[in-house]
Amino acid sequence: MSASSWFTLRWNEGAVELLDQTRLPEEEHYLRLDQVEDLAQAIERLSVRGAPAIGVAAAMGVALGAFNSMADGAEALRSELETEVIPRLRATRPTAVNLFWALDRMQARLREDSGPAKSGADAVRERLLEEAQKILSEDIQTCHQIGQAGLEVVEAGARILTHCNAGALATAGYGTALGVVRAAREAGLGVSVLADETRPLLQGARLTAWELQRDQIPVRVCTDNMAASMMQGGQVDMVVVGADRIAANGDVVNKIGTYGVAVLAQAHGIPFYVAAPLSTIDRSVASGAEIPIEVRDREEVARIGNRVVLPEGVEVEQPAFDVTPCRLVTGIVTEAGVLRAPYESAIVAAFQDS
Amino acid sequence: MSASSWFTLRWNEGAVELLDQTRLPEEEHYLRLDQVEDLAQAIERLSVRGAPAIGVAAAMGVALGAFNSMADGAEALRSELETEVIPRLRATRPTAVNLFWALDRMQARLREDSGPAKSGADAVRERLLEEAQKILSEDIQTCHQIGQAGLEVVEAGARILTHCNAGALATAGYGTALGVVRAAREAGLGVSVLADETRPLLQGARLTAWELQRDQIPVRVCTDNMAASMMQGGQVDMVVVGADRIAANGDVVNKIGTYGVAVLAQAHGIPFYVAAPLSTIDRSVASGAEIPIEVRDREEVARIGNRVVLPEGVEVEQPAFDVTPCRLVTGIVTEAGVLRAPYESAIVAAFQDS
């Protein structure tokens, strides 16, 4: 991202600024949000999305709540954040675990006893902003590490299929799956991307194609139902996707359609990789079956722009995510290296090392 | 369709009338086309689509050309139709074989020597219209026979996944894949349909859902990339799709995405049936690899209504069809019964019997 003139989200003078992803690729419009409620709604309507980016946004939301609070004692501030701000942010989206991971981290920082000299409300405010900024900069750094780790599994000239957007737009910058792509380009491997458009909200067509084009990385788009045909025709060398939550056994919850791509990849002998930070791994859930899957609104399928594409009264299926069983995953690319099956022990080892 | 107040296409007082499928489900608008060129363009822009319906439309186009011709001798009329009208209609779309089948049949009727008394230009005109009407009514009858044949493979309460629209809207009426569904409903089997929306042109959401809702047959819609997840969750008992062309070995060319559904069905142990008239089987091509696949315009993917969903300059893949190898096909439901592997001999036998 260093060469690009855009950013996913940042803190700027008492507000969170973020690129409104619902308006891409038609408009490059930044929102400036100075109220927690506005930020929470921006997360809910997917103006900012992608598991790591949601985590960063929520952390900044806690800092925002702290600066907006009228509390003049550390205790009052802590109470307000814990009973109002953090629960509001926690309720925005249920599936991506980075949201909860980031809020837990902010809460731990909030509760930290920093001694009498540092315990005033303003000191707490500064501490929280510092932590949110740290989560943001660590996220970018982690993405670069994921990209480097991914070099181990990318061959020169690889045509990489990806689903949804696990790019700079889904993180604080650089991306997870697209971080692997960027690192491969920077290493001179000459890779190119085939992006599934990813109905219903078309993150592949609208976002992945947009950010890769901005970075002059070769990208073509296909509708989701063309991926099988592209694989059949020998046009796909590997699949790399992101993740919203990974269970302790390596099952991967990611954008709806990921599971289908994984089945198709296996049927065609194509390696299927997941790229995600360790913060996406939720060791408290044994398998994918335990992870709550967000169900979104019918209108996201039924209407596109001014076009009604579904007869009134016809119902839709609208899970936003699906579960890819670990047996279909060739490897999980993390900042701690590429994890391989059996994932349960590989994950335990990765957390011990990190 | 008998209870419905709509029709796919018909001949009415010197013109072809058809329901404009590009405007469904928002508007139920009938086009009245009295020029061959207008009809050809209606086929090209998919106002009428679906392999059998294209065949019927093209046959009516020949009749239209005959009635519009100023030729006053049978020979002059024949020459005009063979050098202008039939070639124009033949060039509309390359993949669905029913188009060529219907035009060949019209041409044979045109060349038929019916004796001096019947050989005037007006007699030829009447003969051609009669043949086009016969192709239409036979198509409806064939669809009913396909539906009856399909009862052999449909279980009570089956939840049937279909892709694109192989319904009354894709035929002169009743449908092929949806003919099986209608016959099963009429037989009291209580089946229901899960329709893939079928990007890019959304025939599943716009057309399949519309016509099933009109006939009060239970239907739900899912985006193409949700089908795998629905199968994984045990929500699909069988797949029934139509076909645009079937090769002598049983390979099936159908709407893009069909191949992916077939791979997914096999991975989940779900039977995958193709429903099509014998006129969809092209014994002149040995395998699916020989069938030309139409490539359609980038704009069909890049723009939906007023919404631009792809950044300018980003290229797309846009094959309109794919090839499902015969090994993935559980059976082909035709008016001559359900054909089973090995398809090569089953197809030969079906044509001998018919």
XYZ file of C-alpha atoms in Angstrom:
708
model
C 0.000 0.000 0.000
C 2.913 2.353 0.451
C 2.652 3.587 -3.132
C -1.105 4.095 -3.004
C -2.826 7.329 -2.159
C -5.711 5.722 -0.302
C -6.236 4.123 3.090
C -8.773 1.771 4.635
C -9.162 3.512 8.006
C -7.259 5.771 10.346
C -7.556 7.929 13.440
C -7.456 11.618 12.624
C -7.940 14.418 15.147
C -10.618 12.929 17.341
C -12.453 10.931 14.687
C -12.228 7.670 12.766
C -11.896 8.206 9.025
C -12.624 5.320 6.697
C -13.107 4.650 3.018
C -16.817 3.855 2.525
C -16.616 0.428 0.897
C -20.324 0.326 0.064
C -19.716 3.055 -2.543
C -16.743 1.493 -4.331
C -15.886 1.271 -7.159
C -18.128 4.127 -8.283
C -17.053 6.632 -5.636
C -13.970 6.962 -3.487
C -15.597 8.587 -0.505
C -14.212 8.830 3.039
C -16.461 8.934 6.066
C -15.404 10.926 9.113
C -17.070 9.389 12.168
C -16.838 11.118 15.525
C -19.592 9.222 17.346
C -19.457 5.593 18.504
C -22.980 4.963 17.257
C -22.073 6.161 13.759
C -19.022 3.911 13.719
C -21.071 0.937 14.937
C -23.569 1.492 12.127
C -20.748 1.813 9.596
C -19.549 -1.631 10.673
C -23.083 -3.041 10.456
C -23.744 -1.761 6.952
C -20.262 -2.892 5.816
C -18.779 0.539 5.102
C -15.799 -1.092 6.778
C -15.572 -4.891 6.616
C -13.085 -7.721 6.666
C -12.219 -9.430 9.927
C -8.949 -7.597 10.744
C -10.306 -4.188 9.660
C -13.381 -4.643 11.842
C -11.091 -5.355 14.773
C -9.115 -2.157 14.194
C -12.301 -0.125 13.700
C -13.797 -1.430 16.937
C -10.600 -0.634 18.865
C -10.733 2.903 17.532
C -14.392 2.997 18.507
C -13.407 2.426 22.134
C -10.903 5.273 21.925
C -13.596 7.437 20.331
C -15.990 6.601 23.169
C -13.318 7.509 25.696
C -12.616 10.936 24.158
C -16.325 11.695 23.794
C -17.105 10.744 27.398
C -17.802 13.536 29.887
C -16.487 11.360 32.735
C -13.829 13.142 34.726
C -12.593 10.200 36.769
C -10.916 7.040 35.506
C -13.482 4.857 37.294
C -16.482 6.644 35.757
C -14.890 6.474 32.323
C -14.142 2.778 32.682
C -17.717 2.092 33.750
C -19.178 4.035 30.812
C -16.977 2.268 28.291
C -17.696 -1.160 29.733
C -21.453 -0.766 30.002
C -22.184 1.252 26.874
C -19.418 1.645 24.301
C -17.846 -1.816 24.287
C -21.191 -3.708 24.357
C -22.492 -1.581 21.457
C -19.435 -2.336 19.349
C -19.497 -6.004 20.363
C -23.066 -6.328 19.041
C -22.298 -5.105 15.520
C -21.383 -8.399 13.875
C -21.307 -11.952 15.261
C -18.943 -14.024 13.126
C -15.521 -12.425 12.677
C -13.591 -13.090 15.880
C -11.107 -10.227 15.442
C -13.851 -7.870 16.616
C -14.027 -9.609 19.995
C -10.271 -10.088 20.123
C -9.674 -6.358 19.636
C -12.366 -5.339 22.129
C -10.956 -7.765 24.707
C -7.546 -6.259 24.184
C -8.904 -2.725 24.627
C -10.777 -3.807 27.739
C -7.640 -5.323 29.231
C -5.805 -2.052 28.603
C -8.694 -0.145 30.136
C -8.547 -2.222 33.315
C -4.801 -2.053 33.594
C -3.654 -0.450 36.783
C -1.013 2.047 35.784
C -0.423 3.525 39.168
C -1.908 6.717 40.696
C 0.060 9.071 38.479
C -1.385 7.537 35.296
C -4.858 6.789 36.520
C -6.734 9.985 35.628
C -9.430 9.845 32.940
C -7.232 11.653 30.452
C -4.420 9.182 31.007
C -6.860 6.351 30.305
C -8.003 8.099 27.126
C -4.431 8.441 25.873
C -3.685 4.836 26.793
C -6.691 3.582 24.816
C -5.868 5.614 21.723
C -2.313 4.403 21.899
C -3.540 0.799 22.095
C -5.908 1.257 19.122
C -3.076 2.785 17.085
C -0.894 -0.135 18.089
C -3.531 -2.637 16.953
C -3.642 -0.824 13.614
C 0.107 -0.721 13.053
C 0.544 -4.306 14.241
C -2.145 -5.377 11.795
C -0.248 -3.906 8.859
C 2.959 -5.479 10.073
C 1.257 -8.848 10.556
C -0.094 -8.686 7.000
C 3.441 -8.156 5.692
C 4.608 -11.169 7.720
C 1.743 -13.252 6.310
C 2.774 -12.170 2.831
C 6.366 -13.236 3.462
C 5.265 -16.562 4.928
C 3.110 -17.106 1.866
C 6.109 -16.959 -0.457
C 6.832 -20.524 0.647
C 3.752 -21.793 -1.192
C 3.448 -19.507 -4.238
C 5.071 -20.553 -7.498
C 6.323 -18.137 -10.129
C 3.579 -17.068 -12.509
C 0.837 -18.575 -10.355
C -2.710 -17.681 -11.322
C -4.333 -17.228 -7.940
C -8.074 -17.460 -7.447
C -9.463 -15.563 -4.483
C -12.973 -15.134 -3.120
C -14.442 -11.987 -1.550
C -11.884 -9.394 -0.428
C -9.104 -10.285 1.975
C -7.021 -7.351 0.889
C -5.813 -3.993 2.114
C -9.481 -3.040 2.313
C -10.162 -5.899 4.746
C -7.278 -4.982 7.037
C -5.498 -1.837 8.157
C -3.449 -2.282 4.970
C -1.637 -4.746 2.660
C -4.127 -7.578 3.231
C -4.013 -11.240 4.170
C -4.810 -13.278 1.033
C -3.905 -10.246 -1.088
C -0.933 -9.690 1.215
C 0.376 -13.007 -0.115
C -0.291 -11.754 -3.649
C 1.456 -8.421 -2.972
C 4.482 -10.108 -1.404
C 4.697 -12.455 -4.398
C 4.566 -9.489 -6.795
C 7.230 -7.655 -4.779
C 9.373 -10.804 -4.903
C 9.091 -10.711 -8.695
C 7.047 -13.900 -8.970
C 4.755 -12.417 -11.631
C 1.529 -13.781 -10.180
C -1.944 -12.728 -11.298
C -5.355 -12.858 -9.651
C -8.723 -14.236 -10.679
C -11.340 -12.695 -8.376
C -14.721 -14.315 -7.773
C -17.207 -11.455 -7.837
C -18.772 -12.726 -4.574
C -22.518 -12.262 -4.508
C -24.517 -10.811 -2.950
C -22.389 -7.760 -2.143
C -19.800 -8.260 -4.876
C -16.720 -7.614 -2.745
C -14.576 -9.455 -5.287
C -15.682 -7.346 -8.237
C -16.082 -4.076 -6.367
C -13.213 -4.223 -3.874
C -10.592 -6.836 -4.790
C -10.530 -5.733 -8.425
C -10.434 -2.092 -7.332
C -7.512 -2.354 -4.936
C -5.458 -4.634 -7.199
C -6.028 -2.356 -10.162
C -4.924 0.595 -8.003
C -1.719 -1.275 -7.211
C -1.255 -2.342 -10.840
C -1.507 -6.033 -10.039
C -3.084 -8.059 -12.894
C -6.645 -9.051 -12.020
C -9.589 -10.530 -13.883
C -13.052 -11.090 -12.457
C -15.447 -13.999 -12.882
C -18.911 -14.575 -11.505
C -18.890 -17.089 -8.655
C -20.420 -19.767 -10.837
C -17.578 -19.511 -13.383
C -14.843 -20.603 -10.960
C -15.450 -24.311 -11.598
C -15.186 -23.845 -15.340
C -11.952 -21.846 -14.938
C -10.485 -24.662 -12.838
C -11.655 -27.257 -15.362
C -9.899 -25.263 -18.085
C -6.597 -25.224 -16.187
C -6.763 -21.480 -15.532
C -6.250 -21.632 -11.754
C -2.997 -22.741 -10.085
C -3.917 -22.105 -6.470
C -6.625 -20.629 -4.263
C -5.870 -18.156 -1.461
C -8.698 -16.766 0.661
C -8.984 -14.960 3.987
C -10.935 -16.020 7.077
C -13.406 -14.511 9.495
C -12.810 -17.105 12.193
C -10.778 -20.299 12.384
C -11.650 -22.989 14.951
C -9.139 -24.871 17.091
C -9.308 -27.835 14.687
C -8.560 -25.674 11.633
C -12.117 -25.408 10.261
C -12.410 -22.074 8.462
C -15.388 -19.750 8.549
C -15.183 -17.254 5.705
C -17.439 -15.421 3.233
C -20.290 -17.482 1.804
C -19.028 -19.399 -1.202
C -15.617 -20.211 0.228
C -16.670 -23.773 1.040
C -17.798 -24.361 -2.544
C -14.484 -23.069 -3.870
C -12.653 -25.427 -1.496
C -14.656 -28.458 -2.710
C -14.036 -27.476 -6.339
C -10.308 -26.949 -5.683
C -10.014 -30.408 -4.188
C -11.917 -31.965 -7.105
C -9.424 -30.368 -9.510
C -6.274 -31.063 -7.458
C -5.678 -27.344 -6.837
C -4.111 -26.297 -3.499
C -6.422 -24.286 -1.241
C -4.754 -21.883 1.218
C -6.226 -19.652 3.904
C -4.282 -16.514 4.885
C -5.099 -14.991 8.274
C -3.463 -13.521 11.368
C -3.363 -15.633 14.541
C -5.974 -13.219 15.957
C -8.470 -14.858 13.582
C -7.974 -18.228 15.274
C -10.461 -18.791 18.084
C -9.122 -21.588 20.233
C -12.265 -21.478 22.382
C -14.322 -23.165 19.651
C -13.491 -26.779 18.901
C -14.863 -26.845 15.345
C -16.582 -24.716 12.718
C -19.984 -26.043 13.751
C -19.787 -23.953 16.949
C -19.204 -20.641 15.191
C -22.270 -18.390 14.834
C -23.051 -17.591 11.190
C -24.517 -14.144 10.567
C -27.707 -14.110 8.489
C -28.124 -10.890 6.562
C -31.055 -9.096 5.012
C -33.085 -10.395 2.034
C -32.725 -7.040 0.302
C -28.991 -7.583 -0.219
C -29.905 -10.379 -2.638
C -33.194 -9.011 -3.956
C -32.102 -5.546 -5.057
C -28.996 -4.298 -6.854
C -28.901 -0.540 -7.300
C -32.259 0.403 -8.810
C -32.915 -3.109 -10.086
C -35.293 -5.535 -8.333
C -34.011 -8.970 -9.263
C -36.318 -11.139 -7.174
C -40.116 -11.291 -7.315
C -41.788 -9.815 -4.265
C -42.622 -12.476 -1.693
C -39.980 -14.979 -2.792
C -37.691 -15.861 0.088
C -33.917 -16.182 -0.057
C -31.195 -17.986 1.803
C -28.849 -15.358 3.213
C -26.027 -16.783 5.360
C -23.083 -14.388 5.124
C -20.488 -17.083 5.815
C -19.906 -20.791 5.447
C -17.688 -23.402 7.071
C -14.836 -25.031 5.182
C -13.808 -28.221 6.993
C -10.092 -28.390 7.777
C -9.678 -31.495 5.583
C -10.077 -29.244 2.508
C -7.436 -26.736 3.640
C -3.927 -27.260 2.215
C -2.384 -24.780 4.632
C -3.098 -21.737 6.827
C -0.686 -18.892 6.144
C -0.106 -16.868 9.341
C 2.486 -14.433 10.641
C 3.971 -17.459 12.435
C 4.429 -19.357 9.156
C 2.336 -21.799 7.144
C 0.379 -24.145 9.398
C -0.324 -27.648 8.072
C -2.568 -30.514 9.128
C -3.044 -31.787 11.742
C -4.134 -28.224 12.524
C -5.026 -28.733 16.158
C -1.409 -29.285 17.190
C -0.043 -26.854 14.592
C -2.245 -24.112 16.055
C -1.199 -24.863 19.623
C 2.454 -24.712 18.553
C 1.957 -21.430 16.658
C 0.479 -19.744 19.748
C 3.281 -21.076 21.952
C 5.880 -19.613 19.606
C 4.195 -16.255 19.187
C -49.124 -23.603 -17.419
C -52.782 -24.285 -18.060
C -53.875 -22.360 -14.993
C -51.609 -19.409 -15.685
C -52.602 -16.287 -17.542
C -49.252 -15.775 -19.225
C -47.380 -17.331 -22.113
C -43.770 -17.492 -23.280
C -44.355 -16.933 -26.998
C -47.041 -17.390 -29.626
C -48.028 -16.562 -33.175
C -50.783 -13.999 -33.338
C -52.160 -12.464 -36.530
C -48.992 -12.126 -38.540
C -46.573 -11.479 -35.678
C -44.658 -13.278 -32.968
C -45.667 -12.198 -29.493
C -43.379 -12.964 -26.595
C -42.966 -12.114 -22.946
C -39.876 -9.892 -22.667
C -37.759 -11.861 -20.208
C -35.205 -9.091 -19.791
C -37.850 -7.060 -17.934
C -39.017 -9.717 -15.501
C -39.767 -9.755 -12.614
C -40.337 -6.000 -12.512
C -42.563 -5.781 -15.589
C -44.717 -8.309 -17.386
C -44.415 -6.851 -20.855
C -45.162 -8.580 -24.162
C -43.309 -7.712 -27.351
C -45.137 -7.929 -30.662
C -42.546 -8.558 -33.384
C -43.562 -8.467 -37.027
C -40.099 -8.244 -38.590
C -37.487 -11.023 -38.746
C -34.719 -8.616 -37.769
C -36.588 -7.562 -34.625
C -37.137 -11.189 -33.669
C -33.464 -12.015 -34.297
C -32.421 -9.163 -32.027
C -34.906 -10.285 -29.372
C -33.164 -13.681 -29.380
C -29.737 -12.058 -29.216
C -30.558 -9.842 -26.246
C -32.333 -12.744 -24.475
C -35.869 -11.346 -24.500
C -36.619 -14.960 -25.354
C -34.086 -17.567 -24.210
C -33.831 -21.213 -23.244
C -32.861 -23.809 -25.842
C -36.368 -25.111 -26.741
C -37.941 -21.634 -26.732
C -35.225 -20.317 -29.043
C -36.012 -23.169 -31.417
C -39.711 -22.306 -31.456
C -38.981 -18.596 -31.873
C -36.658 -19.245 -34.803
C -39.232 -21.478 -36.497
C -41.799 -18.703 -36.159
C -39.210 -16.313 -37.519
C -39.086 -18.324 -40.734
C -42.874 -18.159 -41.004
C -42.706 -14.428 -40.340
C -40.138 -14.024 -43.095
C -42.376 -15.962 -45.459
C -45.437 -13.811 -44.790
C -43.418 -10.596 -45.060
C -41.822 -11.615 -48.353
C -43.045 -9.920 -51.544
C -42.104 -13.024 -53.565
C -45.002 -14.249 -55.632
C -43.567 -17.577 -56.701
C -42.620 -20.513 -54.485
C -39.094 -20.610 -55.898
C -38.445 -16.926 -55.248
C -39.809 -17.259 -51.730
C -37.666 -20.306 -51.029
C -34.578 -18.521 -52.260
C -35.256 -15.453 -50.125
C -35.807 -17.508 -47.000
C -32.732 -19.631 -47.579
C -30.361 -16.794 -48.382
C -31.609 -14.140 -45.962
C -34.092 -15.152 -43.296
C -32.747 -18.527 -42.192
C -29.073 -17.449 -42.135
C -29.972 -14.368 -40.061
C -31.821 -16.477 -37.503
C -29.066 -19.113 -37.522
C -26.499 -16.457 -36.576
C -28.292 -15.287 -33.442
C -26.760 -17.667 -30.917
C -24.148 -20.417 -31.332
C -24.570 -22.883 -28.485
C -28.142 -24.151 -28.084
C -28.665 -26.774 -30.763
C -32.478 -26.542 -30.814
C -32.101 -23.352 -32.840
C -30.379 -25.239 -35.662
C -32.645 -28.248 -35.237
C -35.760 -26.089 -35.666
C -34.326 -24.164 -38.611
C -33.303 -27.420 -40.312
C -36.818 -28.707 -39.833
C -38.319 -25.536 -41.308
C -35.898 -25.736 -44.215
C -36.860 -29.337 -44.923
C -40.531 -28.328 -44.944
C -39.682 -25.428 -47.209
C -37.967 -27.715 -49.703
C -40.664 -30.322 -49.578
C -42.243 -30.903 -52.936
C -45.967 -30.867 -52.307
C -47.055 -31.188 -55.895
C -48.118 -28.441 -58.321
C -51.406 -27.727 -56.589
C -49.671 -26.872 -53.323
C -46.571 -25.233 -54.695
C -47.597 -21.587 -54.900
C -45.922 -19.072 -52.580
C -49.019 -18.776 -50.401
C -49.175 -22.530 -49.989
C -45.540 -22.506 -48.848
C -46.336 -19.714 -46.386
C -49.211 -21.689 -44.888
C -47.094 -24.821 -44.729
C -44.310 -23.021 -42.870
C -46.650 -21.453 -40.351
C -48.271 -24.823 -39.791
C -44.838 -26.361 -39.183
C -43.836 -23.619 -36.729
C -47.113 -24.080 -34.851
C -46.459 -27.811 -34.813
C -42.967 -27.297 -33.376
C -44.551 -25.144 -30.657
C -47.290 -27.589 -29.715
C -44.948 -30.569 -29.877
C -42.578 -28.748 -27.562
C -45.262 -28.352 -24.913
C -46.268 -31.988 -25.324
C -42.627 -33.117 -25.106
C -42.191 -31.135 -21.888
C -45.184 -32.958 -20.379
C -43.637 -36.273 -21.410
C -40.319 -35.263 -19.850
C -42.190 -34.378 -16.681
C -43.887 -37.785 -16.598
C -40.596 -39.586 -17.277
C -39.025 -37.630 -14.432
C -41.485 -39.041 -11.908
C -39.357 -42.195 -11.964
C -36.505 -40.369 -10.219
C -38.251 -37.864 -7.921
C -38.998 -38.846 -4.347
C -41.872 -37.477 -2.295
C -40.980 -34.210 -0.608
C -37.766 -33.834 -2.580
C -36.023 -30.475 -2.285
C -34.825 -29.908 -5.824
C -31.995 -27.535 -6.647
C -32.048 -26.064 -10.137
C -29.752 -23.668 -11.948
C -30.760 -20.942 -14.411
C -34.269 -21.344 -15.881
C -35.312 -24.514 -17.649
C -38.965 -23.782 -17.140
C -42.052 -22.737 -19.052
C -40.131 -19.564 -19.888
C -37.363 -21.594 -21.555
C -39.791 -23.623 -23.665
C -43.137 -23.111 -25.344
C -44.607 -24.019 -21.966
C -44.365 -26.330 -18.903
C -40.577 -26.583 -19.006
C -37.955 -29.313 -18.953
C -36.300 -29.282 -15.509
C -39.310 -27.379 -14.151
C -41.538 -29.730 -16.174
C -40.241 -32.481 -13.890
C -41.047 -30.263 -10.905
C -44.555 -29.492 -12.223
C -45.295 -33.145 -12.948
C -44.128 -34.075 -9.454
C -46.391 -31.400 -7.931
C -49.346 -32.591 -10.036
C -48.616 -36.145 -8.862
C -48.906 -34.925 -5.265
C -45.252 -35.502 -4.422
C -44.994 -32.210 -2.518
C -41.629 -31.199 -3.908
C -40.051 -27.767 -3.502
C -37.396 -25.861 -5.417
C -34.184 -24.118 -4.449
C -33.198 -21.857 -7.346
C -29.616 -20.681 -7.888
C -29.905 -17.034 -8.843
C -27.539 -17.610 -11.795
C -25.263 -14.668 -12.402
C -24.722 -12.702 -14.492
C -28.274 -12.388 -15.829
C -30.034 -13.840 -12.795
C -32.393 -16.158 -14.657
C -32.876 -18.223 -11.508
C -33.931 -15.293 -9.340
C -35.753 -13.328 -12.017
C -37.379 -16.111 -14.065
C -37.454 -19.448 -12.220
C -38.677 -17.831 -9.009
C -41.213 -15.778 -10.978
C -42.796 -18.628 -12.885
C -42.864 -21.017 -9.911
C -44.406 -18.346 -7.709
C -47.030 -17.738 -10.413
C -47.842 -21.445 -10.349
C -47.823 -21.535 -6.541
C -44.942 -23.992 -6.379
C -42.731 -23.471 -3.296
C -39.450 -21.827 -4.264
C -36.555 -20.245 -2.436
C -33.584 -18.531 -4.035
C -29.903 -18.639 -3.140
C -26.909 -16.922 -4.700
C -24.835 -19.328 -6.785
C -22.101 -19.450 -4.174
C -24.556 -20.640 -1.472
C -25.433 -23.918 -3.221
C -22.458 -25.761 -1.724
C -23.386 -24.671 1.778
C -27.017 -25.755 1.233
C -25.824 -29.189 0.115
C -23.452 -29.415 3.080
C -26.381 -28.643 5.372
C -28.500 -31.451 3.895
C -30.972 -29.042 2.288
C -30.804 -30.468 -1.239
C -32.108 -33.930 -2.198
C -31.513 -33.790 -5.925
C -30.426 -31.478 -8.722
C -32.399 -31.101 -11.975
C -31.171 -28.729 -14.681
C -31.883 -28.194 -18.371
C -29.427 -28.320 -21.269
C -28.493 -26.200 -24.273
C -26.782 -29.021 -26.129
C -25.919 -32.616 -25.257
C -23.129 -34.433 -27.121
C -23.307 -38.012 -28.396
C -21.359 -39.207 -25.356
C -23.746 -37.539 -22.890
C -21.598 -34.482 -22.045
C -23.957 -31.619 -21.210
C -23.512 -27.994 -22.222
C -25.727 -25.771 -20.109
C -25.719 -22.320 -18.461
C -22.426 -21.295 -16.880
C -22.300 -22.674 -13.345
C -23.930 -25.992 -14.145
C -20.591 -27.808 -14.117
C -19.781 -26.467 -10.663
C -23.164 -27.613 -9.350
C -22.503 -31.085 -10.811
C -19.108 -31.351 -9.084
C -20.633 -30.204 -5.792
C -23.531 -32.657 -6.147
C -21.135 -35.535 -6.652
C -19.020 -34.461 -3.667
C -22.155 -34.549 -1.497
C -23.634 -37.759 -2.929
C -26.619 -35.902 -4.418
C -28.086 -37.176 -7.725
C -27.642 -34.808 -10.666
C -30.244 -35.026 -13.450
C -30.502 -33.218 -16.768
C -33.969 -32.780 -18.306
C -34.110 -32.080 -22.039
C -35.936 -33.054 -25.213
C -34.167 -35.340 -27.700
C -33.896 -32.285 -29.973
C -31.261 -30.974 -27.548
C -29.036 -33.980 -28.247
C -26.588 -33.314 -31.063
C -25.300 -36.668 -32.267
C -22.958 -34.921 -34.699
C -20.622 -33.868 -31.870
C -18.727 -36.642 -30.130
C -18.106 -34.802 -26.849
C -18.715 -31.513 -25.082
C -15.277 -30.235 -26.095
C -16.542 -29.832 -29.678
C -19.488 -27.605 -28.780
C -18.980 -23.858 -29.359
C -19.401 -21.842 -26.165
C -20.884 -18.378 -26.598
C -18.902 -15.559 -24.978
C -21.115 -12.639 -24.009
C -20.492 -8.992 -23.286
C -18.490 -7.656 -20.330
C -21.303 -5.249 -19.498
C -23.590 -8.120 -18.434
C -21.224 -8.679 -15.494
C -20.043 -5.107 -14.951
C -23.374 -3.319 -14.661
C -26.636 -4.231 -12.936
C -29.404 -1.711 -13.458
C -27.875 1.669 -12.652
C -25.078 0.151 -10.579
C -21.522 -0.207 -11.877
C -20.098 -3.150 -9.945
C -16.708 -3.481 -11.639
C -13.967 -0.860 -11.895
C -13.507 0.509 -15.397
C -10.760 -1.317 -17.275
C -10.950 -4.547 -15.268
C -11.614 -7.474 -17.565
C -14.034 -10.325 -16.922
C -14.463 -13.920 -17.922
C -17.804 -14.223 -19.707
C -18.521 -17.699 -21.099
C -22.304 -18.144 -21.173
C -22.141 -21.934 -20.854
C -19.960 -24.687 -19.479
C -19.485 -28.405 -20.118
C -20.526 -31.005 -17.564
C -18.796 -34.297 -18.354
C -21.187 -37.238 -18.657
C -19.523 -39.003 -15.705
C -21.169 -36.447 -13.379
C -24.668 -36.969 -14.823
C -26.899 -39.408 -12.934
C -29.475 -39.510 -15.742
C -30.870 -37.565 -18.692
C -34.657 -37.208 -18.499
C -36.138 -37.115 -22.030
C -39.533 -37.689 -23.612
C -38.238 -41.194 -24.384
C -37.583 -41.922 -20.712
C -34.608 -41.530 -18.372
C -31.328 -42.272 -20.149
C -28.514 -43.739 -18.064
C -24.789 -44.312 -18.566
C -23.274 -45.479 -20.801
C -24.932 -42.574 -22.603
C -23.555 -43.220 -26.052
C -25.582 -46.394 -26.503
C -28.548 -45.094 -24.493
C -28.780 -42.102 -26.839
C -28.594 -44.265 -29.945
C -31.364 -46.462 -28.558
C -33.542 -43.462 -27.654
C -33.373 -42.107 -31.200
C -34.149 -45.524 -32.652
C -37.249 -45.794 -30.481
C -38.467 -42.269 -31.147
